[in-house]
XYZ file of C-alpha atoms in Angstrom:
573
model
C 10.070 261.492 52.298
C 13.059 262.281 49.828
C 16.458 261.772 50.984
C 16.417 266.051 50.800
C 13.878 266.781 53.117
C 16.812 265.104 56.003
C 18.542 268.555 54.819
C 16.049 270.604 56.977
C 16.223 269.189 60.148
C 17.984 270.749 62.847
C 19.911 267.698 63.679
C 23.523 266.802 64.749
C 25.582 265.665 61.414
C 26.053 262.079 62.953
C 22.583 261.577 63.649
C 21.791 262.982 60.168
C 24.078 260.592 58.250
C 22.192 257.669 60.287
C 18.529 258.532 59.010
C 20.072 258.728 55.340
C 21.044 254.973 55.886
C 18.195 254.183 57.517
C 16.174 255.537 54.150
C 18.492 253.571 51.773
C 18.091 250.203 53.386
C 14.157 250.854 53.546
C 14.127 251.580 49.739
C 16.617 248.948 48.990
C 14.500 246.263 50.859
C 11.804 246.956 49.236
C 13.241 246.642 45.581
C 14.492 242.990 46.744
C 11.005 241.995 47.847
C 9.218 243.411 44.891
C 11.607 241.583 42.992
C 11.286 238.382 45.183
C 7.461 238.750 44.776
C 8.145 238.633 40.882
C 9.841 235.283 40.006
C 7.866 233.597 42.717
C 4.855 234.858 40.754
C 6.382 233.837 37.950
C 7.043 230.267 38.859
C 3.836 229.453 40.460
C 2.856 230.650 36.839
C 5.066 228.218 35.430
C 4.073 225.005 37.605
C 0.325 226.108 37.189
C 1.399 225.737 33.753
C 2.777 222.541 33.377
C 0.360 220.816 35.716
C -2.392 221.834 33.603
C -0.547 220.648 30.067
C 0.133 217.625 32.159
C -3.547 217.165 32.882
C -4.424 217.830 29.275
C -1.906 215.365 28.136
C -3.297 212.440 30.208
C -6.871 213.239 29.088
C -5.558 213.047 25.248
C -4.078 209.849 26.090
C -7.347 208.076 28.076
C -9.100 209.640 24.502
C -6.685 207.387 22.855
C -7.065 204.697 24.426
C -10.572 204.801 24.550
C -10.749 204.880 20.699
C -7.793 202.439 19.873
C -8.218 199.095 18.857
C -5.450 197.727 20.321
C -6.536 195.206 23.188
C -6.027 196.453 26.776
C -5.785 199.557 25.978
C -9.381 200.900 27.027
C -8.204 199.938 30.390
C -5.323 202.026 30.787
C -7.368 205.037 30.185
C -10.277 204.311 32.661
C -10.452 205.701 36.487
C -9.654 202.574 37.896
C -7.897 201.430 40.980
C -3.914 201.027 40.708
C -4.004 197.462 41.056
C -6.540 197.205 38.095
C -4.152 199.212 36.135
C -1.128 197.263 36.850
C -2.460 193.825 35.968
C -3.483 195.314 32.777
C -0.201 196.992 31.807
C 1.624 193.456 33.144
C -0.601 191.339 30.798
C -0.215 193.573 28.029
C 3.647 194.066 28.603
C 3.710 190.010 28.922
C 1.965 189.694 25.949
C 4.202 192.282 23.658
C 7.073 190.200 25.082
C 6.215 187.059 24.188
C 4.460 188.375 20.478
C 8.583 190.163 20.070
C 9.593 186.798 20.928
C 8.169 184.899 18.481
C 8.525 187.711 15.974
C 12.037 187.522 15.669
C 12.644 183.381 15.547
C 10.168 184.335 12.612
C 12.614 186.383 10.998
C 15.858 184.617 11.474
C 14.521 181.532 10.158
C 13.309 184.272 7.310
C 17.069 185.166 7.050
C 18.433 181.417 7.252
C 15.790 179.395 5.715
C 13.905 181.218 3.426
C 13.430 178.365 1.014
C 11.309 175.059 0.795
C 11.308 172.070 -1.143
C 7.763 170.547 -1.510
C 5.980 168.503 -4.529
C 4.627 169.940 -7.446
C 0.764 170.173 -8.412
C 1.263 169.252 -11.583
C 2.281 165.646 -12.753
C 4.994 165.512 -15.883
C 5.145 163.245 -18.710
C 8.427 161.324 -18.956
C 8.567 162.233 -22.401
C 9.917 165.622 -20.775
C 12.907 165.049 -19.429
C 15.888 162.589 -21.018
C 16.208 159.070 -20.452
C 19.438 158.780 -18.476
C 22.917 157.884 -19.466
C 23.892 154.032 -19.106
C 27.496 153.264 -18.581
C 28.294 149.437 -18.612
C 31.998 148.442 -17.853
C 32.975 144.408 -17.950
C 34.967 143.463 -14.895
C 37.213 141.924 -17.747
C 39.995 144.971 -18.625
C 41.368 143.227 -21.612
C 41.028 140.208 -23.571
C 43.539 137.537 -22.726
C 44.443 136.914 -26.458
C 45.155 140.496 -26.225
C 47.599 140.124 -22.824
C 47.303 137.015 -20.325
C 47.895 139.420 -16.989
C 47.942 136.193 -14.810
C 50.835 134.439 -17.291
C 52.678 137.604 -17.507
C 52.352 138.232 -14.057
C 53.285 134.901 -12.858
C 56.021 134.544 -15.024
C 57.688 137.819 -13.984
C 57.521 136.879 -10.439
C 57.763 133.397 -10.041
C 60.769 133.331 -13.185
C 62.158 136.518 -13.394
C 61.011 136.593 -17.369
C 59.816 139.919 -18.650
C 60.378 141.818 -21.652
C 59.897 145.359 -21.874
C 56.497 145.202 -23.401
C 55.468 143.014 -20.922
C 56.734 144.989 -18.105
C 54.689 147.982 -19.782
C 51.530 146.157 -19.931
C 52.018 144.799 -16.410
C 52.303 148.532 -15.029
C 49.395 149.542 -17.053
C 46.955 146.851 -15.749
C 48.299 147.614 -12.246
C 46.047 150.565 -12.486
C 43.187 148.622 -13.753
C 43.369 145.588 -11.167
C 41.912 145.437 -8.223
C 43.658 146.971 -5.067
C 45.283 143.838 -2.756
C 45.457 141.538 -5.184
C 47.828 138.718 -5.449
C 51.782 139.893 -6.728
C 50.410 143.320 -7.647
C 52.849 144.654 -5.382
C 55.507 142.809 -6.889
C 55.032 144.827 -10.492
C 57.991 147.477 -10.931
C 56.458 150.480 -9.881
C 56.830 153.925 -12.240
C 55.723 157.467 -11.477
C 54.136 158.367 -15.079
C 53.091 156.320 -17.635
C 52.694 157.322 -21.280
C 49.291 158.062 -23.452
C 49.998 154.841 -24.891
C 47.976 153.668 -21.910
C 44.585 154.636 -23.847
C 45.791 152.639 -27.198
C 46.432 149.758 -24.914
C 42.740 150.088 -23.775
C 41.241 150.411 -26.946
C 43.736 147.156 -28.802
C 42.730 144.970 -25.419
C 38.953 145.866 -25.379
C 36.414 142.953 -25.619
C 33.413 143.261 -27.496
C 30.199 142.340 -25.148
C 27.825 144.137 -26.318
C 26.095 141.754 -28.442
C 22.285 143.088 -29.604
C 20.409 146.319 -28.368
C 16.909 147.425 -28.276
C 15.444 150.697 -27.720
C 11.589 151.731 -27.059
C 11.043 148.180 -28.868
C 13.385 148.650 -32.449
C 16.792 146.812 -32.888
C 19.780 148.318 -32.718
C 23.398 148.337 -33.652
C 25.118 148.877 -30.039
C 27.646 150.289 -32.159
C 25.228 153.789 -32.964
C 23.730 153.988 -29.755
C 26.815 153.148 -27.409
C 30.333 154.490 -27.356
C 33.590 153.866 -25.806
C 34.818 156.764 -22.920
C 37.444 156.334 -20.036
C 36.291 155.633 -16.545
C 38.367 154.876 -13.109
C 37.137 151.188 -14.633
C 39.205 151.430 -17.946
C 37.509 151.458 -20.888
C 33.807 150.922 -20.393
C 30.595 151.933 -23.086
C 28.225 154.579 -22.445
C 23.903 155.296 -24.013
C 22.620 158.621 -24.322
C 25.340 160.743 -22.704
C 26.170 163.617 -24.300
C 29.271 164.026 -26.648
C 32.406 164.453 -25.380
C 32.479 168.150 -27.683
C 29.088 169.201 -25.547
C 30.681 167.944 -21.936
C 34.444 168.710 -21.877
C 35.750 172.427 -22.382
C 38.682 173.071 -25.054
C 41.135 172.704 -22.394
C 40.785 168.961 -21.529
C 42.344 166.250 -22.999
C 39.867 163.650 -24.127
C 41.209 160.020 -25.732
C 40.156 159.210 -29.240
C 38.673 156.081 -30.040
C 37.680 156.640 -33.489
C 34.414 155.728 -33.088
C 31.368 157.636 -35.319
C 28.679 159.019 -33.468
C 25.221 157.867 -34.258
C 24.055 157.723 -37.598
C 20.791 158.619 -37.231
C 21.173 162.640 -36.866
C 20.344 163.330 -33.179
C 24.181 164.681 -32.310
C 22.939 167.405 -34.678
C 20.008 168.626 -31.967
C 22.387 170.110 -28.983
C 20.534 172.915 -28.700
C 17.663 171.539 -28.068
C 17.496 170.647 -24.505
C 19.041 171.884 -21.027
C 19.287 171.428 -17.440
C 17.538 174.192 -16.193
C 14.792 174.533 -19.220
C 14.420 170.533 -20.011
C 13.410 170.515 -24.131
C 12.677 173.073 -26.231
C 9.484 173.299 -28.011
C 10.031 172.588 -31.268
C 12.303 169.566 -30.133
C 11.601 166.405 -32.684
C 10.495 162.997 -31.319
C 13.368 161.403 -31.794
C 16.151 163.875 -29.929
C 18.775 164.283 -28.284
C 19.522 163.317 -25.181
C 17.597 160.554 -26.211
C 14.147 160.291 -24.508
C 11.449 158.234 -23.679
C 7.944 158.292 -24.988
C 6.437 155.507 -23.155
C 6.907 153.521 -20.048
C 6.967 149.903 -19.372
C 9.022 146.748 -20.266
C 8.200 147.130 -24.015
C 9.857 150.098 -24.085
C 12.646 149.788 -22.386
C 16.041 149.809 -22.946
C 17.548 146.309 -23.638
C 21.199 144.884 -23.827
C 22.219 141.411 -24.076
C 25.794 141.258 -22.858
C 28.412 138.052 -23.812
C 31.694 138.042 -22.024
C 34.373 135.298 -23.458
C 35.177 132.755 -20.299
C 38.671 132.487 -21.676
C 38.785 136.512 -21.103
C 38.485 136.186 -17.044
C 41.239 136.627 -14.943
C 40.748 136.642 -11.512
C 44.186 137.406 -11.088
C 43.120 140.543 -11.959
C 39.404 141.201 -9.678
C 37.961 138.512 -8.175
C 34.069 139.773 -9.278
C 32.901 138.924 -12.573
C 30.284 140.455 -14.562
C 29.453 143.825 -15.412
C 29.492 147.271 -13.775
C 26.337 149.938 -14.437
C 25.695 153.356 -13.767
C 22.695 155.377 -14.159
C 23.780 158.942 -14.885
C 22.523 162.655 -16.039
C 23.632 163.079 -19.908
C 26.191 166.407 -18.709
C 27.812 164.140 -15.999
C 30.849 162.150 -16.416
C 30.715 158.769 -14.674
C 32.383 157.846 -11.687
C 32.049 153.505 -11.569
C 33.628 153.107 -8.166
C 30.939 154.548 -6.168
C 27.980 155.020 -8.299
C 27.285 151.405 -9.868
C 24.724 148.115 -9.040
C 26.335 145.209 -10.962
C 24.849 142.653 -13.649
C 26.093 138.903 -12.834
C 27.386 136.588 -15.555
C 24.213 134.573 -16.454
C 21.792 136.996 -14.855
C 19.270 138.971 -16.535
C 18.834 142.321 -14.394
C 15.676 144.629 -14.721
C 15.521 147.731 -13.300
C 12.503 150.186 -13.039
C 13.470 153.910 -12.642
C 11.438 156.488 -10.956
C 12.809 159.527 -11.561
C 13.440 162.306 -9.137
C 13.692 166.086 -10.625
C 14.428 169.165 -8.796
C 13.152 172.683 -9.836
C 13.174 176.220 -8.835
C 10.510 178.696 -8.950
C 11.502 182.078 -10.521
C 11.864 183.583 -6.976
C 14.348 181.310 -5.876
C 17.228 183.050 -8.472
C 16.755 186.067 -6.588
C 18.532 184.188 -3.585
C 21.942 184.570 -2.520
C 23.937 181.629 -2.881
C 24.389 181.506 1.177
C 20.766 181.087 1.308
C 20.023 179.332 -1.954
C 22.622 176.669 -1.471
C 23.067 175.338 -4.923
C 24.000 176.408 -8.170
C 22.334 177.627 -11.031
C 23.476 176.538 -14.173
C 26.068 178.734 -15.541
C 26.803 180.308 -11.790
C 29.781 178.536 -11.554
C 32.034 177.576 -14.522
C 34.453 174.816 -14.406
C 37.802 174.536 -16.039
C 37.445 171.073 -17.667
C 33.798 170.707 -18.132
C 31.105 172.568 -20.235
C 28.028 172.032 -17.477
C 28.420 172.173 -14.210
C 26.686 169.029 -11.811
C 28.211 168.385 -8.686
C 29.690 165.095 -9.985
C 31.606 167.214 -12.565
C 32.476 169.908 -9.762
C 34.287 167.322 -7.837
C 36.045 165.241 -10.212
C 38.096 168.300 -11.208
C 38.778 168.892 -7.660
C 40.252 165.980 -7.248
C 42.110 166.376 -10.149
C 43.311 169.605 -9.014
C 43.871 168.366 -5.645
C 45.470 165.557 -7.251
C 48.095 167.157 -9.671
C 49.011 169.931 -6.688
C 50.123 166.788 -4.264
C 51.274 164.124 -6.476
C 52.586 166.124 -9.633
C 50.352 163.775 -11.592
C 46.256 162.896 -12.095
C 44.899 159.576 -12.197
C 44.172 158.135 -15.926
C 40.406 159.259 -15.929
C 40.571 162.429 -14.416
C 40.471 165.872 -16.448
C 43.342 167.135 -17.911
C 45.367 169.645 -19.969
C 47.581 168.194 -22.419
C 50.981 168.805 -20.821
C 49.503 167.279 -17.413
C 51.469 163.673 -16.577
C 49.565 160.574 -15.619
C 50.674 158.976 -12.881
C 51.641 155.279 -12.872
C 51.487 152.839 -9.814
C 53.718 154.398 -7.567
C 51.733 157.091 -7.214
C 48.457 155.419 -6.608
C 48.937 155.465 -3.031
C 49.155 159.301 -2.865
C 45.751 159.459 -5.482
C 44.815 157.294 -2.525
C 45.162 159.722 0.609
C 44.139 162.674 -1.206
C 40.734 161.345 -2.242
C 40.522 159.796 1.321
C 41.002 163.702 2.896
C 38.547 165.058 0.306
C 36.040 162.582 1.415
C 36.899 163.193 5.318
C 36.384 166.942 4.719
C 33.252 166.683 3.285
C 31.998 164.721 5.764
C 33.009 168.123 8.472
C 31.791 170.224 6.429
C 28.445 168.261 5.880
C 28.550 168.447 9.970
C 29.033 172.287 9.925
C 25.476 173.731 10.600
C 26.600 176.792 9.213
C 25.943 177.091 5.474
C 27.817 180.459 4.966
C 30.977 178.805 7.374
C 30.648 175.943 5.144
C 31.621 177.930 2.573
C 34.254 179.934 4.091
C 36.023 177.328 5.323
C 39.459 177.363 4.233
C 39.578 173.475 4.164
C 36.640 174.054 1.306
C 38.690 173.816 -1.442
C 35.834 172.006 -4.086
C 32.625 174.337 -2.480
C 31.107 171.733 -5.450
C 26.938 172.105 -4.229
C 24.174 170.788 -5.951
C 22.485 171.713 -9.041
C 19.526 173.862 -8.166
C 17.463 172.447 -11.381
C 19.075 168.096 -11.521
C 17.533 165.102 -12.487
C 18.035 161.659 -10.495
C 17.041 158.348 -11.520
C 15.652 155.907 -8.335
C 16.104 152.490 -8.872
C 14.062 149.396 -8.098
C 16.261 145.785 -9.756
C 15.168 142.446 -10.076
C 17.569 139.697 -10.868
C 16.547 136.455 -12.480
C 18.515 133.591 -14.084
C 19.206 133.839 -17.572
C 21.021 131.211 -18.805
C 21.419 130.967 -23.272
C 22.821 127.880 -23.044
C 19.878 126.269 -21.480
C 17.566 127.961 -24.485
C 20.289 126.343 -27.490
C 19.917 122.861 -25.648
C 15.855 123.002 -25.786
C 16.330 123.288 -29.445
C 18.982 120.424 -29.673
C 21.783 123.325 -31.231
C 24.395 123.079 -28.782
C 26.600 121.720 -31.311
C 28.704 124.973 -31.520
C 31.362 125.683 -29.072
C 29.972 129.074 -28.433
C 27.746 128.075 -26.047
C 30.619 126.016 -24.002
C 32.695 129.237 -24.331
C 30.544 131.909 -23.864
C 28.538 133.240 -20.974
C 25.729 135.977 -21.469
C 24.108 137.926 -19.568
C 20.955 141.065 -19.922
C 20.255 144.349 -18.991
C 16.973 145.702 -19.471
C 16.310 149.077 -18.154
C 12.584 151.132 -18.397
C 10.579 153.660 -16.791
C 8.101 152.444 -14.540
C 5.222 155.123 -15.033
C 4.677 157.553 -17.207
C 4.005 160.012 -15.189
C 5.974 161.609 -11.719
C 6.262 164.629 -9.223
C 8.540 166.894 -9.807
C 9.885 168.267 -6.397
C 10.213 172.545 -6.538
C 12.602 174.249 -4.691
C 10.534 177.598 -3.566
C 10.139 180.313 -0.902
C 9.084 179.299 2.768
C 8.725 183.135 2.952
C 8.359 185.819 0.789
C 8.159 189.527 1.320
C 4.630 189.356 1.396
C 4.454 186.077 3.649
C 6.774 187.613 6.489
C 4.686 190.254 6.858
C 1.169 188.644 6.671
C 3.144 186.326 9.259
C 4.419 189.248 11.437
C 0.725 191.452 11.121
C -1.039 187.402 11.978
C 0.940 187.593 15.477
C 0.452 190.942 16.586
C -2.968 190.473 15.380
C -2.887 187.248 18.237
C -1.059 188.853 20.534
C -2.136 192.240 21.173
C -4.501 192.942 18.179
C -2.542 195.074 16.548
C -2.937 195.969 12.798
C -2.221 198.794 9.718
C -5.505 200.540 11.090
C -3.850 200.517 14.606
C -0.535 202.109 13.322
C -2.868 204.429 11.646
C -4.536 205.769 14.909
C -1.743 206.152 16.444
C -0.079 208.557 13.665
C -3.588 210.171 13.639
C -3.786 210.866 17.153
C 0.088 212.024 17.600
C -0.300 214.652 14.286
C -3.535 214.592 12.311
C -6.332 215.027 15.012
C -3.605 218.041 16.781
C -3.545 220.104 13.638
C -7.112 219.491 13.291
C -8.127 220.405 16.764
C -5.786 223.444 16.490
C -7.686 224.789 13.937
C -11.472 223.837 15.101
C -10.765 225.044 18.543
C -7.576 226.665 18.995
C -6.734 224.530 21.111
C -4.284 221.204 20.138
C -6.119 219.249 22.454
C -9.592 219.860 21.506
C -12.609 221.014 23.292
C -12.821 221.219 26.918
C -15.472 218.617 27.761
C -13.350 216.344 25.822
């Protein structure tokens, strides 16, 4: 009934207004419940909905796992009991864990220790590599016709005479005697001395190198040996390179006026290098010098004479000579690289050398990781090549000038620097003493980049990457000259009475070694073979697995969309 049919009823007006709200309530209810009705329709649609994508989504999963071949899987997908289920997914979580786990102690030691040092397949000749620098230094600094240190000494303390030249020889010979020796203390001290120092070297040097041989010819020590400046004074040096191929334009280098060898091997400099070893068309006969053939026969020989007249003991109490076995590009330091040859000793020693190379992989390294320094990586102010040796010599040096105002005699220098006399040799003293104490943290310090940045690292003087070291086996025997002129009845001369001699005979003892190579523990290649090999063990994952799983989460939908319209395939699926 329309509201306009109330219109023709006899009715009171009050009554009439009533049955009009009566009508609009009824017709208003109803709106509210046909609305009601609506979204309750609509979100039974809605849950009907999702329950049944829900459903569909769990069967495309159990079709996953039924096809994957991942283990433990399968059994996710399978109507099983929940107990069933949860064993499964607690092994398999267990097992992901534990496969993470060992994943990532993989990769840091990846990231911190990517490289290896193991021996080479291949054996190398000797004739590959050079024979190694000899350094010999007498104990004796100068002859005593030159300056008797013990007279001069004694007189100056025990008599008060001195003239100036004495007093200058005394202070120079205070850095060449022994530390804590008798009156040394009592010589006038001086902060600098002059370059005169190297002139009193050279005037006061003994000659005791008597006869040489090399790979079984004679040889004039004179062309094969040749006078440089160690923390020992003047000593004599085989088959190290010229000072013009080891010191840099900047460095001051004495000048002993004597020729190089006469046989044309200083002219071959290009011909051999750390990192590459000799060039092809190197001659026989190069230089560095090297050898072709091991064995006593070809060895290195050199009979040594020292005057007895020349010893002082005033001056060291140890008598004989000092050797070091040395790289051609490093400058020798006596003091803590040496073995020493007794007076009337004959000393052989057999080398087996040791020599360190780098695959091609290992230049792609950082230096954090690497850990050494190509050749060339880091250049040095005083010196041409860099070794470690080299490295910290001039750090000492630098070290040295910056805390005394001075460097020793045989350290690196420019021109202008000062060399300091005997006063200062207590503070050359403590500054090599806190250079050795800090390398000893820093050797402590696990950290190899810390190492680095440690602002008490003031050398950061590594190893070579590519270096050759020479091992050392010696034998000592008597070796007495005098005994071999009395068998033949010519002791006569007072040579023998006055002379002592001595012999150094030095050879490699095979012909063949192993070369150790520095390579990768991991490469790009090896991590992941490493990281597919543990998933593989752990939960039998591979490529093909990642591949499913991309297949089934795009691939196989847009296929099934368009073979059945439906994304996740056909019903009975």
């Amino acid at each position: 009934m329309s509201l306009f049919t109330f219109n023709k009823l006899n009715k009171p007006i009050g009554e009439f207004r009533f049955t009009i709200q009566l009508a609009i309530f009824a017709t208003m209810g109803s709106i509210e419940k046909r609305y009601v009705t609506t979204i309750s329709g609509r979100l039974d649609r809605r849950k009907s909905s999702l329950s049944t994508n829900g459903k569909r989504i769990r069967k495309y999963c159990r079709e996953y796992c039924e096809y994957t071949g991942i283990h433990g899987m399968r059994y996710f997908g399978e109507k099983r009991s929940a107990f069933e289920k949860i064993c499964w997914v607690a092994v398999f979580v267990t097992s992901l864990l534990v496969c993470l786990a060992v994943i990532y102690q993989t990769y840091r030691k990846w990231q911190h220790q990517p490289l290896m040092v193991n021996f080479s397949s291949n054996e190398r000749n000797i004739n590959e590599i050079p024979f190694p620098a000899v350094t010999i230094c007498q104990e004796t600094r100068v002859s005593r016709s030159f300056f008797n240190y013990s007279r001069a000494l004694r007189n100056y303390v025990f008599e008060g005479k001195a003239d100036a030249d004495d007093l200058k020889k005394l202070r120079y010979m205070s850095l060449l005697c022994a530390a804590g020796k008798i009156f040394k203390h009592k010589i006038p001290n001086v902060t600098t001395i002059d370059e005169d120092f190297y002139k009193f070297l050279a005037d006061g040097a003994t000659q005791f190198l008597e006869s040489c041989t090399w790979m079984g010819e004679k040889m004039s020590c004179r062309e094969i040996f040749r006078p440089i400046v160690t923390d020992e004074g003047l000593c004599y040096t085989f088959n190290m390179l010229e000072n013009d191929d080891i010191f840099s334009n900047v460095s001051f280098v004495p000048n002993f006026n004597h020729p190089t060898a006469s046989d044309g091997l200083y002219s071959n400099t290009k011909l051999w290098s750390v990192d590459n070893g000799y060039s092809d068309d190197a001659p026989v006969h190069t230089y560095p010098r090297r050898a072709l053939l091991s064995g006593y026969t070809n060895a290195l020989v050199v009979n040594l004479k020292i005057n007895i007249s020349d010893i002082d003991y005033a001056c060291t109490s140890f008598q004989g000579y000092q050797v070091v076995l040395h790289q051609a590009i490093r400058y020798p330091i006596v003091q803590i690289h040496h073995f020493r040859v007794p007076i009337r000793k004959a000393v052989i020693v057999a080398i087996s050398p040791t020599q360190m190379e780098n695959s091609e992989e290992v230049n792609d390294y950082s230096l954090d990781k690497r850990d050494c320094f190509l050749q060339g990586e880091k250049m040095l102010k005083f010196f041409k090549n860099y070794t470690q040796n080299n490295c910290e010599l001039e750090c000492v040096a630098n070290l040295t000038l910056s805390k005394c105002g001075c460097v020793a005699f045989y350290m690196p220098r420019e021109n202008s620097t000062k060399i300091c006399g005997n006063q200062r040799m207590d503070c050359i003293t403590t500054v090599k003493n806190k250079m050795n104490t800090r390398k000893l943290e820093l050797s402590l310090d696990e950290d190899r980049c810390n190492r680095r940045r440690n602002p008490h690292n003031e050398c950061n003087c590594l190893p070579m990457c590519a270096q050759i070291n020479y091992d050392t086996e010696i034998t000592e025997i008597e070796y007495d000259r005098r005994k071999e002129y009395e068998s033949l009845e010519m002791c006569n001369s007072t040579e023998q009475d006055h002379h002592a001699w001595s012999q150094l005979v030095i050879y490699f003892k095979s012909s063949y070694f192993i070369p150790h190579v520095r390579s990768e523990l991991y490469g790009h290649l090896d991590f992941l073979a490493n990281v597919g090999g543990l998933l593989g063990l752990f939960i039998g994952f591979s490529l093909l697995s990642l591949f499913e799983i991309i297949y089934f989460a795009s691939v196989r939908i847009i296929c099934n969309t368009k073979m059945y319209k439906k994304w996740y395939g056909e019903h009975n699926n």
